XYZ file of C-alpha atoms in Angstrom:
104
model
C 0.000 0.000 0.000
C 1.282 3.543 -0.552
C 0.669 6.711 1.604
C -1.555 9.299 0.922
C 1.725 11.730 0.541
C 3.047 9.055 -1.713
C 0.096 9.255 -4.019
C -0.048 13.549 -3.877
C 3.376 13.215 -5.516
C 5.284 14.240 -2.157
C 7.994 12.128 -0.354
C 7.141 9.573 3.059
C 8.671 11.270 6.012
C 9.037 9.301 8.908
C 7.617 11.016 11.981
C 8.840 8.079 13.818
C 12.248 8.604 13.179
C 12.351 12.138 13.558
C 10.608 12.034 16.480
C 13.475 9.727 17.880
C 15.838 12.012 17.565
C 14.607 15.948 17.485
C 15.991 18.665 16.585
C 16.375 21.983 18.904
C 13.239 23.942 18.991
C 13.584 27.117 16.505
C 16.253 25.326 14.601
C 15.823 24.940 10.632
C 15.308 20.851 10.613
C 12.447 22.137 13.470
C 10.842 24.447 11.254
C 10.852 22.242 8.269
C 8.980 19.602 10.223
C 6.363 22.445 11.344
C 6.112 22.948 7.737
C 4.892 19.545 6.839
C 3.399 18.614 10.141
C 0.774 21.887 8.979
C 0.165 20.699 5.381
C -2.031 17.245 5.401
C -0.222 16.053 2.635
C 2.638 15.599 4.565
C 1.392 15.435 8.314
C 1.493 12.170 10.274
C -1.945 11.204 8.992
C -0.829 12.166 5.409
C 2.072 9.390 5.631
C -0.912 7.119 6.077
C -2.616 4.524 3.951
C -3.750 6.098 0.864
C -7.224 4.257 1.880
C -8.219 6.208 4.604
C -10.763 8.209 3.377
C -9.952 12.079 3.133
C -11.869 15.617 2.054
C -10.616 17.766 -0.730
C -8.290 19.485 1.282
C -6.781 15.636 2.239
C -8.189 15.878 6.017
C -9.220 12.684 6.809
C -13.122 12.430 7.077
C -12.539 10.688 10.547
C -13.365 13.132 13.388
C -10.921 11.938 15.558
C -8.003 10.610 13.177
C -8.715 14.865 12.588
C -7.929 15.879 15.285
C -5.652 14.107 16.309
C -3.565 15.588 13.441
C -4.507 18.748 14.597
C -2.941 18.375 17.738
C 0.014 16.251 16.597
C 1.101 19.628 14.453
C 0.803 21.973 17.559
C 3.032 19.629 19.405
C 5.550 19.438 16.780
C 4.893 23.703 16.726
C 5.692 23.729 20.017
C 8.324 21.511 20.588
C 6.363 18.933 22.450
C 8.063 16.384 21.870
C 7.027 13.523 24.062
C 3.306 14.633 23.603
C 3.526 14.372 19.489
C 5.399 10.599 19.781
C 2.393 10.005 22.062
C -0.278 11.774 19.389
C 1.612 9.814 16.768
C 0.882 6.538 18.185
C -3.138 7.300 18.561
C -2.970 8.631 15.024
C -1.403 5.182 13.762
C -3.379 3.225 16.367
C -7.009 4.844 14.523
C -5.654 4.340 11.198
C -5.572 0.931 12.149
C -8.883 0.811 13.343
C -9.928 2.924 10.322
C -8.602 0.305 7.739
C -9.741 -2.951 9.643
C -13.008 -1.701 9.070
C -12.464 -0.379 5.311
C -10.844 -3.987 4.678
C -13.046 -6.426 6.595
C-alpha cells in the first residue's frame, strides 16, 4: 500500500524517526517539520494509507483521526516532543482501526 503523501506526488517522512531524535526547537530541521506537520499532505496522517478516506483538502473524514492531526502539528509547533510521539501513536493506532473496518 502507498501513503496518501506518496500518491499527492510528495515524499514519506518518517515522523517516527524524527521524532526519535529531534531537533532543537527554533532550529531549521524544526521548522521544516512544522512545515509539513501543517500541510495534510505531509502530516502524520498524510504518511498514512492512501485508503483512509480524506476531504478535498486531504483531512481525513474521521473526526478523531482529525484531530488528532490537529494536535500532533501543535506539538511538533511547540516543541512537544514527548506529547507528538504520544499523538503519533493514537494517530497510527485509529488508522488501524480505520482500515480494519475499510478492509473487513
Amino acid at each position: 500500500m502507498k501513503t496518501y503523501s506518496e500518491t499527492e506526488g510528495k515524499k514519506f517522512f518518517d515522523w517516527n524517526q524524527f521524532l526519535e531524535n529531534p531537533p532543537l526547537f527554533s532550529s531549521e530541521k524544526h521548522l521544516d517539520a512544522c512545515d509539513l506537520s501543517c500541510e495534510w499532505v505531509t502530516c502524520a496522517c498524510g504518511n498514512l494509507c492512501d485508503i483512509i478516506p480524506r476531504n478535498r483538502i486531504g483531512a481525513p473524514k474521521d473526526y478523531h483521526l482529525e484531530k488528532l492531526g490537529m494536535m500532533f502539528h501543535q506539538f511538533i509547533d511547540d516543541g512537544e516532543w514527548q506529547k507528538a510521539k504520544e499523538t503519533l501513536a493514537k494517530i497510527e493506532k485509529r488508522s488501524e482501526e480505520i482500515i480494519f473496518q475499510l478492509t473487513k
